[in-house]
PDB file of N, CA, C and O in Angstrom:
ATOM      1  N   UNK A   1       6.167  -7.796 -14.229  1.00 75.00           N
ATOM      2  CA  UNK A   1       6.617  -6.219 -14.033  1.00 75.00           C
ATOM      3  C   UNK A   1       7.792  -6.356 -12.816  1.00 75.00           C
ATOM      4  O   UNK A   1       7.602  -7.434 -12.634  1.00 75.00           O
ATOM      5  N   UNK A   2       8.505  -5.133 -13.493  1.00 87.00           N
ATOM      6  CA  UNK A   2       9.494  -4.948 -12.300  1.00 87.00           C
ATOM      7  C   UNK A   2       8.906  -4.276 -10.936  1.00 87.00           C
ATOM      8  O   UNK A   2       7.335  -4.128 -11.024  1.00 87.00           O
ATOM      9  N   UNK A   3       9.362  -3.827  -9.863  1.00 90.00           N
ATOM     10  CA  UNK A   3       8.989  -3.088  -8.859  1.00 90.00           C
ATOM     11  C   UNK A   3       8.591  -1.793  -8.798  1.00 90.00           C
ATOM     12  O   UNK A   3       9.249  -1.522  -9.715  1.00 90.00           O
ATOM     13  N   UNK A   4       7.661  -1.388  -8.633  1.00 92.00           N
ATOM     14  CA  UNK A   4       7.107   0.004  -8.938  1.00 92.00           C
ATOM     15  C   UNK A   4       8.223   1.393  -7.676  1.00 92.00           C
ATOM     16  O   UNK A   4       8.655   0.654  -7.241  1.00 92.00           O
ATOM     17  N   UNK A   5       7.683   2.104  -8.392  1.00 94.00           N
ATOM     18  CA  UNK A   5       8.981   3.067  -7.941  1.00 94.00           C
ATOM     19  C   UNK A   5       8.539   4.491  -7.518  1.00 94.00           C
ATOM     20  O   UNK A   5       7.048   4.605  -7.253  1.00 94.00           O
ATOM     21  N   UNK A   6       9.501   4.982  -6.413  1.00 97.00           N
ATOM     22  CA  UNK A   6       9.033   6.265  -5.595  1.00 97.00           C
ATOM     23  C   UNK A   6       7.565   5.933  -4.903  1.00 97.00           C
ATOM     24  O   UNK A   6       6.833   6.807  -4.656  1.00 97.00           O
ATOM     25  N   UNK A   7       8.196   4.749  -3.891  1.00 97.00           N
ATOM     26  CA  UNK A   7       6.816   4.710  -2.841  1.00 97.00           C
ATOM     27  C   UNK A   7       7.045   5.950  -1.577  1.00 97.00           C
ATOM     28  O   UNK A   7       7.840   5.862  -1.479  1.00 97.00           O
ATOM     29  N   UNK A   8       5.647   6.461  -1.616  1.00 98.00           N
ATOM     30  CA  UNK A   8       5.648   7.346  -0.830  1.00 98.00           C
ATOM     31  C   UNK A   8       4.120   6.696   0.355  1.00 98.00           C
ATOM     32  O   UNK A   8       3.498   6.765  -0.092  1.00 98.00           O
ATOM     33  N   UNK A   9       4.853   6.838   1.884  1.00 97.00           N
ATOM     34  CA  UNK A   9       3.726   6.603   2.544  1.00 97.00           C
ATOM     35  C   UNK A   9       3.091   8.251   3.767  1.00 97.00           C
ATOM     36  O   UNK A   9       4.458   8.105   3.866  1.00 97.00           O
ATOM     37  N   UNK A  10       2.728   8.160   3.890  1.00 97.00           N
ATOM     38  CA  UNK A  10       2.294   9.916   4.549  1.00 97.00           C
ATOM     39  C   UNK A  10       0.931   9.207   5.632  1.00 97.00           C
ATOM     40  O   UNK A  10       0.474   8.590   5.298  1.00 97.00           O
ATOM     41  N   UNK A  11       1.720   9.066   7.051  1.00 95.00           N
ATOM     42  CA  UNK A  11       0.707   9.105   8.182  1.00 95.00           C
ATOM     43  C   UNK A  11       0.225   9.999   8.620  1.00 95.00           C
ATOM     44  O   UNK A  11       0.661  11.129   8.855  1.00 95.00           O
ATOM     45  N   UNK A  12      -1.021  10.019   8.944  1.00 94.00           N
ATOM     46  CA  UNK A  12      -1.826  10.892   9.577  1.00 94.00           C
ATOM     47  C   UNK A  12      -2.826  10.173  10.725  1.00 94.00           C
ATOM     48  O   UNK A  12      -3.667   9.543  10.280  1.00 94.00           O
ATOM     49  N   UNK A  13      -2.627  10.150  12.414  1.00 92.00           N
ATOM     50  CA  UNK A  13      -3.513  10.052  13.008  1.00 92.00           C
ATOM     51  C   UNK A  13      -3.633   8.147  12.964  1.00 92.00           C
ATOM     52  O   UNK A  13      -2.322   7.766  13.192  1.00 92.00           O
ATOM     53  N   UNK A  14      -4.785   7.922  12.509  1.00 95.00           N
ATOM     54  CA  UNK A  14      -4.697   6.163  12.523  1.00 95.00           C
ATOM     55  C   UNK A  14      -4.961   6.086  11.094  1.00 95.00           C
ATOM     56  O   UNK A  14      -5.404   5.037  11.105  1.00 95.00           O
ATOM     57  N   UNK A  15      -4.387   7.198  10.134  1.00 97.00           N
ATOM     58  CA  UNK A  15      -4.823   6.297   8.775  1.00 97.00           C
ATOM     59  C   UNK A  15      -3.247   6.493   7.987  1.00 97.00           C
ATOM     60  O   UNK A  15      -2.580   7.665   8.627  1.00 97.00           O
ATOM     61  N   UNK A  16      -3.060   6.240   7.109  1.00 97.00           N
ATOM     62  CA  UNK A  16      -1.830   6.084   6.055  1.00 97.00           C
ATOM     63  C   UNK A  16      -2.615   6.097   4.792  1.00 97.00           C
ATOM     64  O   UNK A  16      -3.495   5.633   4.253  1.00 97.00           O
ATOM     65  N   UNK A  17      -1.544   7.178   3.772  1.00 98.00           N
ATOM     66  CA  UNK A  17      -1.820   6.961   2.476  1.00 98.00           C
ATOM     67  C   UNK A  17      -0.775   6.680   1.402  1.00 98.00           C
ATOM     68  O   UNK A  17       0.770   6.962   2.249  1.00 98.00           O
ATOM     69  N   UNK A  18      -0.694   5.331   0.673  1.00 98.00           N
ATOM     70  CA  UNK A  18      -0.014   4.902   0.094  1.00 98.00           C
ATOM     71  C   UNK A  18       0.112   5.300  -1.554  1.00 98.00           C
ATOM     72  O   UNK A  18      -0.862   5.194  -1.857  1.00 98.00           O
ATOM     73  N   UNK A  19       1.735   5.744  -1.873  1.00 98.00           N
ATOM     74  CA  UNK A  19       1.399   6.326  -3.351  1.00 98.00           C
ATOM     75  C   UNK A  19       2.422   5.703  -4.030  1.00 98.00           C
ATOM     76  O   UNK A  19       3.253   5.790  -2.868  1.00 98.00           O
ATOM     77  N   UNK A  20       2.701   5.484  -5.149  1.00 96.00           N
ATOM     78  CA  UNK A  20       3.780   4.802  -5.961  1.00 96.00           C
ATOM     79  C   UNK A  20       3.573   5.167  -7.184  1.00 96.00           C
ATOM     80  O   UNK A  20       2.401   6.072  -8.401  1.00 96.00           O
ATOM     81  N   UNK A  21       4.416   4.871  -8.303  1.00 94.00           N
ATOM     82  CA  UNK A  21       4.737   5.306  -9.672  1.00 94.00           C
ATOM     83  C   UNK A  21       4.554   3.913  -9.959  1.00 94.00           C
ATOM     84  O   UNK A  21       5.545   2.610 -10.013  1.00 94.00           O
ATOM     85  N   UNK A  22       4.182   3.902 -11.593  1.00 88.00           N
ATOM     86  CA  UNK A  22       4.780   2.630 -12.507  1.00 88.00           C
ATOM     87  C   UNK A  22       5.708   1.709 -12.602  1.00 88.00           C
ATOM     88  O   UNK A  22       6.939   2.988 -12.118  1.00 88.00           O
ATOM     89  N   UNK A  23       5.802   0.786 -12.616  1.00 88.00           N
ATOM     90  CA  UNK A  23       7.533   0.118 -12.933  1.00 88.00           C
ATOM     91  C   UNK A  23       7.756   0.377 -13.718  1.00 88.00           C
ATOM     92  O   UNK A  23       6.966   0.959 -15.000  1.00 88.00           O
ATOM     93  N   UNK A  24       9.368   0.563 -13.945  1.00 84.00           N
ATOM     94  CA  UNK A  24       9.607   0.709 -14.922  1.00 84.00           C
ATOM     95  C   UNK A  24       9.834   0.163 -16.165  1.00 84.00           C
ATOM     96  O   UNK A  24       9.598   0.719 -17.026  1.00 84.00           O
ATOM     97  N   UNK A  25       9.733  -1.052 -16.006  1.00 84.00           N
ATOM     98  CA  UNK A  25       9.517  -2.516 -16.947  1.00 84.00           C
ATOM     99  C   UNK A  25       8.263  -3.149 -16.947  1.00 84.00           C
ATOM    100  O   UNK A  25       7.975  -3.512 -15.713  1.00 84.00           O
ATOM    101  N   UNK A  26       7.248  -2.928 -17.683  1.00 79.00           N
ATOM    102  CA  UNK A  26       5.565  -3.578 -17.041  1.00 79.00           C
ATOM    103  C   UNK A  26       5.550  -4.484 -18.130  1.00 79.00           C
ATOM    104  O   UNK A  26       4.817  -5.457 -17.216  1.00 79.00           O
ATOM    105  N   UNK A  27       6.374  -4.805 -18.924  1.00 79.00           N
ATOM    106  CA  UNK A  27       5.773  -5.889 -19.758  1.00 79.00           C
ATOM    107  C   UNK A  27       4.556  -6.540 -20.045  1.00 79.00           C
ATOM    108  O   UNK A  27       4.081  -7.796 -19.798  1.00 79.00           O
ATOM    109  N   UNK A  28       3.606  -5.715 -20.312  1.00 77.00           N
ATOM    110  CA  UNK A  28       2.590  -5.614 -20.976  1.00 77.00           C
ATOM    111  C   UNK A  28       1.422  -4.552 -20.408  1.00 77.00           C
ATOM    112  O   UNK A  28       2.117  -3.722 -19.636  1.00 77.00           O
ATOM    113  N   UNK A  29      -0.079  -4.845 -20.593  1.00 75.00           N
ATOM    114  CA  UNK A  29      -0.089  -4.068 -20.165  1.00 75.00           C
ATOM    115  C   UNK A  29      -0.562  -3.536 -18.789  1.00 75.00           C
ATOM    116  O   UNK A  29      -0.382  -5.003 -17.965  1.00 75.00           O
ATOM    117  N   UNK A  30      -0.618  -2.515 -17.671  1.00 73.00           N
ATOM    118  CA  UNK A  30      -0.933  -1.817 -16.919  1.00 73.00           C
ATOM    119  C   UNK A  30      -2.264  -2.270 -16.010  1.00 73.00           C
ATOM    120  O   UNK A  30      -2.975  -2.181 -16.534  1.00 73.00           O
ATOM    121  N   UNK A  31      -1.949  -3.440 -15.084  1.00 83.00           N
ATOM    122  CA  UNK A  31      -3.411  -3.966 -14.476  1.00 83.00           C
ATOM    123  C   UNK A  31      -3.638  -3.248 -13.206  1.00 83.00           C
ATOM    124  O   UNK A  31      -3.981  -1.933 -13.485  1.00 83.00           O
ATOM    125  N   UNK A  32      -4.171  -4.084 -11.836  1.00 91.00           N
ATOM    126  CA  UNK A  32      -4.196  -3.571 -10.701  1.00 91.00           C
ATOM    127  C   UNK A  32      -2.999  -3.402 -10.143  1.00 91.00           C
ATOM    128  O   UNK A  32      -1.926  -4.219 -10.508  1.00 91.00           O
ATOM    129  N   UNK A  33      -2.827  -2.614  -9.149  1.00 94.00           N
ATOM    130  CA  UNK A  33      -1.831  -2.667  -8.003  1.00 94.00           C
ATOM    131  C   UNK A  33      -2.441  -3.406  -6.824  1.00 94.00           C
ATOM    132  O   UNK A  33      -3.801  -3.309  -6.399  1.00 94.00           O
ATOM    133  N   UNK A  34      -1.563  -3.578  -6.160  1.00 96.00           N
ATOM    134  CA  UNK A  34      -1.952  -4.491  -5.058  1.00 96.00           C
ATOM    135  C   UNK A  34      -1.310  -4.092  -3.374  1.00 96.00           C
ATOM    136  O   UNK A  34      -0.332  -3.913  -3.935  1.00 96.00           O
ATOM    137  N   UNK A  35      -1.908  -3.949  -2.561  1.00 97.00           N
ATOM    138  CA  UNK A  35      -1.631  -3.275  -1.310  1.00 97.00           C
ATOM    139  C   UNK A  35      -1.520  -4.324  -0.236  1.00 97.00           C
ATOM    140  O   UNK A  35      -2.775  -4.445  -0.164  1.00 97.00           O
ATOM    141  N   UNK A  36      -0.845  -5.139   0.534  1.00 98.00           N
ATOM    142  CA  UNK A  36      -0.775  -5.788   1.608  1.00 98.00           C
ATOM    143  C   UNK A  36      -0.537  -5.043   2.998  1.00 98.00           C
ATOM    144  O   UNK A  36       0.482  -4.606   2.994  1.00 98.00           O
ATOM    145  N   UNK A  37      -1.395  -4.741   3.739  1.00 98.00           N
ATOM    146  CA  UNK A  37      -1.206  -4.279   5.120  1.00 98.00           C
ATOM    147  C   UNK A  37      -0.958  -5.330   6.050  1.00 98.00           C
ATOM    148  O   UNK A  37      -1.864  -6.199   6.349  1.00 98.00           O
ATOM    149  N   UNK A  38      -0.223  -5.788   7.352  1.00 98.00           N
ATOM    150  CA  UNK A  38       0.379  -6.962   8.137  1.00 98.00           C
ATOM    151  C   UNK A  38       0.891  -5.869   8.962  1.00 98.00           C
ATOM    152  O   UNK A  38       1.585  -5.229   9.325  1.00 98.00           O
ATOM    153  N   UNK A  39       0.374  -6.759   9.819  1.00 97.00           N
ATOM    154  CA  UNK A  39       0.537  -6.277  11.573  1.00 97.00           C
ATOM    155  C   UNK A  39       1.191  -7.477  12.119  1.00 97.00           C
ATOM    156  O   UNK A  39       0.059  -8.705  12.567  1.00 97.00           O
ATOM    157  N   UNK A  40       2.454  -8.009  12.085  1.00 94.00           N
ATOM    158  CA  UNK A  40       3.261  -8.928  12.518  1.00 94.00           C
ATOM    159  C   UNK A  40       3.012 -10.455  11.449  1.00 94.00           C
ATOM    160  O   UNK A  40       2.845  -9.706  10.373  1.00 94.00           O
ATOM    161  N   UNK A  41       2.118 -11.145  11.771  1.00 94.00           N
ATOM    162  CA  UNK A  41       1.955 -12.177  11.040  1.00 94.00           C
ATOM    163  C   UNK A  41       0.210 -12.308  10.110  1.00 94.00           C
ATOM    164  O   UNK A  41      -0.145 -13.201   9.906  1.00 94.00           O
ATOM    165  N   UNK A  42      -0.312 -11.051  11.302  1.00 97.00           N
ATOM    166  CA  UNK A  42      -1.940 -11.415  10.492  1.00 97.00           C
ATOM    167  C   UNK A  42      -2.387  -9.949   9.182  1.00 97.00           C
ATOM    168  O   UNK A  42      -1.525  -8.963   9.613  1.00 97.00           O
ATOM    169  N   UNK A  43      -2.829 -10.842   7.922  1.00 98.00           N
ATOM    170  CA  UNK A  43      -3.662  -9.923   7.135  1.00 98.00           C
ATOM    171  C   UNK A  43      -4.617  -8.805   7.575  1.00 98.00           C
ATOM    172  O   UNK A  43      -5.458  -9.031   7.982  1.00 98.00           O
ATOM    173  N   UNK A  44      -3.664  -7.390   7.656  1.00 96.00           N
ATOM    174  CA  UNK A  44      -5.289  -6.640   8.252  1.00 96.00           C
ATOM    175  C   UNK A  44      -6.008  -5.986   6.733  1.00 96.00           C
ATOM    176  O   UNK A  44      -7.284  -5.358   6.999  1.00 96.00           O
ATOM    177  N   UNK A  45      -5.220  -5.569   6.087  1.00 97.00           N
ATOM    178  CA  UNK A  45      -5.621  -4.719   4.407  1.00 97.00           C
ATOM    179  C   UNK A  45      -5.523  -5.203   3.655  1.00 97.00           C
ATOM    180  O   UNK A  45      -4.162  -6.415   3.350  1.00 97.00           O
ATOM    181  N   UNK A  46      -6.002  -6.291   2.120  1.00 98.00           N
ATOM    182  CA  UNK A  46      -5.695  -6.342   1.022  1.00 98.00           C
ATOM    183  C   UNK A  46      -6.747  -5.737  -0.168  1.00 98.00           C
ATOM    184  O   UNK A  46      -7.941  -5.890  -0.100  1.00 98.00           O
ATOM    185  N   UNK A  47      -5.574  -4.444  -0.469  1.00 98.00           N
ATOM    186  CA  UNK A  47      -5.885  -3.832  -1.198  1.00 98.00           C
ATOM    187  C   UNK A  47      -5.987  -4.052  -2.855  1.00 98.00           C
ATOM    188  O   UNK A  47      -4.628  -4.186  -2.826  1.00 98.00           O
ATOM    189  N   UNK A  48      -7.014  -3.575  -3.821  1.00 97.00           N
ATOM    190  CA  UNK A  48      -6.152  -3.834  -4.805  1.00 97.00           C
ATOM    191  C   UNK A  48      -7.004  -2.722  -5.645  1.00 97.00           C
ATOM    192  O   UNK A  48      -8.572  -2.322  -5.500  1.00 97.00           O
ATOM    193  N   UNK A  49      -6.204  -1.650  -6.854  1.00 96.00           N
ATOM    194  CA  UNK A  49      -6.992  -1.016  -7.531  1.00 96.00           C
ATOM    195  C   UNK A  49      -6.328  -0.665  -9.029  1.00 96.00           C
ATOM    196  O   UNK A  49      -5.044  -0.792  -9.049  1.00 96.00           O
ATOM    197  N   UNK A  50      -7.141   0.019  -9.554  1.00 94.00           N
ATOM    198  CA  UNK A  50      -5.883   0.716 -11.052  1.00 94.00           C
ATOM    199  C   UNK A  50      -5.035   1.710 -10.518  1.00 94.00           C
ATOM    200  O   UNK A  50      -4.243   1.402 -11.230  1.00 94.00           O
ATOM    201  N   UNK A  51      -4.685   2.541  -9.809  1.00 95.00           N
ATOM    202  CA  UNK A  51      -3.847   3.448  -9.823  1.00 95.00           C
ATOM    203  C   UNK A  51      -3.277   3.236  -8.444  1.00 95.00           C
ATOM    204  O   UNK A  51      -3.660   2.821  -7.155  1.00 95.00           O
ATOM    205  N   UNK A  52      -1.688   3.409  -8.539  1.00 96.00           N
ATOM    206  CA  UNK A  52      -1.474   3.713  -7.095  1.00 96.00           C
ATOM    207  C   UNK A  52      -1.415   4.618  -6.268  1.00 96.00           C
ATOM    208  O   UNK A  52      -0.425   5.548  -5.572  1.00 96.00           O
ATOM    209  N   UNK A  53      -2.514   4.537  -5.070  1.00 98.00           N
ATOM    210  CA  UNK A  53      -2.816   5.703  -4.542  1.00 98.00           C
ATOM    211  C   UNK A  53      -4.335   4.981  -3.311  1.00 98.00           C
ATOM    212  O   UNK A  53      -5.146   5.436  -3.517  1.00 98.00           O
ATOM    213  N   UNK A  54      -3.431   4.257  -2.018  1.00 98.00           N
ATOM    214  CA  UNK A  54      -3.747   3.696  -1.655  1.00 98.00           C
ATOM    215  C   UNK A  54      -4.716   4.706  -0.268  1.00 98.00           C
ATOM    216  O   UNK A  54      -3.273   5.104   0.552  1.00 98.00           O
ATOM    217  N   UNK A  55      -5.730   4.391   0.424  1.00 98.00           N
ATOM    218  CA  UNK A  55      -5.660   5.322   1.508  1.00 98.00           C
ATOM    219  C   UNK A  55      -6.283   3.937   2.173  1.00 98.00           C
ATOM    220  O   UNK A  55      -7.327   3.329   2.315  1.00 98.00           O
ATOM    221  N   UNK A  56      -5.434   4.002   3.578  1.00 97.00           N
ATOM    222  CA  UNK A  56      -5.697   3.043   4.393  1.00 97.00           C
ATOM    223  C   UNK A  56      -6.178   3.453   5.997  1.00 97.00           C
ATOM    224  O   UNK A  56      -5.564   4.097   6.783  1.00 97.00           O
ATOM    225  N   UNK A  57      -7.297   3.481   6.170  1.00 97.00           N
ATOM    226  CA  UNK A  57      -8.719   3.757   7.791  1.00 97.00           C
ATOM    227  C   UNK A  57      -8.414   3.215   8.961  1.00 97.00           C
ATOM    228  O   UNK A  57      -8.120   1.798   8.794  1.00 97.00           O
ATOM    229  N   UNK A  58      -8.239   3.638   9.583  1.00 96.00           N
ATOM    230  CA  UNK A  58      -9.165   3.165  11.003  1.00 96.00           C
ATOM    231  C   UNK A  58      -7.916   1.729  11.207  1.00 96.00           C
ATOM    232  O   UNK A  58      -8.422   0.623  11.990  1.00 96.00           O
ATOM    233  N   UNK A  59      -6.334   2.254  11.795  1.00 96.00           N
ATOM    234  CA  UNK A  59      -5.512   1.398  12.231  1.00 96.00           C
ATOM    235  C   UNK A  59      -5.030   1.601  13.187  1.00 96.00           C
ATOM    236  O   UNK A  59      -5.847   2.980  14.219  1.00 96.00           O
ATOM    237  N   UNK A  60      -4.960   1.056  14.342  1.00 95.00           N
ATOM    238  CA  UNK A  60      -4.398   0.968  15.938  1.00 95.00           C
ATOM    239  C   UNK A  60      -3.373   1.680  15.768  1.00 95.00           C
ATOM    240  O   UNK A  60      -1.987   1.219  15.526  1.00 95.00           O
ATOM    241  N   UNK A  61      -3.745   2.413  16.817  1.00 93.00           N
ATOM    242  CA  UNK A  61      -2.421   3.215  17.274  1.00 93.00           C
ATOM    243  C   UNK A  61      -1.074   2.359  17.851  1.00 93.00           C
ATOM    244  O   UNK A  61      -1.273   1.461  18.338  1.00 93.00           O
ATOM    245  N   UNK A  62      -0.109   3.146  17.905  1.00 91.00           N
ATOM    246  CA  UNK A  62       1.081   2.119  18.617  1.00 91.00           C
ATOM    247  C   UNK A  62       1.421   0.475  17.942  1.00 91.00           C
ATOM    248  O   UNK A  62       1.882  -0.279  18.536  1.00 91.00           O
ATOM    249  N   UNK A  63       0.753   0.273  16.720  1.00 94.00           N
ATOM    250  CA  UNK A  63       1.139  -1.117  15.862  1.00 94.00           C
ATOM    251  C   UNK A  63       2.084  -0.368  14.680  1.00 94.00           C
ATOM    252  O   UNK A  63       1.785   0.327  14.175  1.00 94.00           O
ATOM    253  N   UNK A  64       3.179  -1.285  15.004  1.00 95.00           N
ATOM    254  CA  UNK A  64       3.688  -1.505  13.500  1.00 95.00           C
ATOM    255  C   UNK A  64       3.445  -2.527  12.310  1.00 95.00           C
ATOM    256  O   UNK A  64       2.675  -3.357  12.590  1.00 95.00           O
ATOM    257  N   UNK A  65       3.055  -2.000  10.886  1.00 96.00           N
ATOM    258  CA  UNK A  65       2.450  -2.042  10.033  1.00 96.00           C
ATOM    259  C   UNK A  65       3.502  -2.312   9.303  1.00 96.00           C
ATOM    260  O   UNK A  65       4.215  -1.998   8.226  1.00 96.00           O
ATOM    261  N   UNK A  66       3.564  -3.463   8.160  1.00 97.00           N
ATOM    262  CA  UNK A  66       4.158  -3.830   7.050  1.00 97.00           C
ATOM    263  C   UNK A  66       3.447  -3.856   6.239  1.00 97.00           C
ATOM    264  O   UNK A  66       2.510  -4.383   5.928  1.00 97.00           O
ATOM    265  N   UNK A  67       3.767  -3.229   4.892  1.00 96.00           N
ATOM    266  CA  UNK A  67       3.161  -3.018   3.818  1.00 96.00           C
ATOM    267  C   UNK A  67       3.927  -3.832   2.503  1.00 96.00           C
ATOM    268  O   UNK A  67       5.607  -3.470   2.601  1.00 96.00           O
ATOM    269  N   UNK A  68       3.134  -4.392   1.834  1.00 95.00           N
ATOM    270  CA  UNK A  68       3.837  -5.275   0.542  1.00 95.00           C
ATOM    271  C   UNK A  68       3.022  -5.108  -0.348  1.00 95.00           C
ATOM    272  O   UNK A  68       2.034  -4.391  -0.698  1.00 95.00           O
TER     273      UNK A  68
END
């Protein structure tokens, strides 16, 4: 599939919510959405679910995270 669309990240305290819409070109049935949260080179969370609406809780303050 192509990339997901309209990604929105909301941050509140030490939590974040990541939402997105389905890819423009699915090329088959929609399966699972995957979210990887990394701090530097360390994988902090690896989540999968049927809807692109992820809650990521208990993050460290003053830390930069990369989302994939």
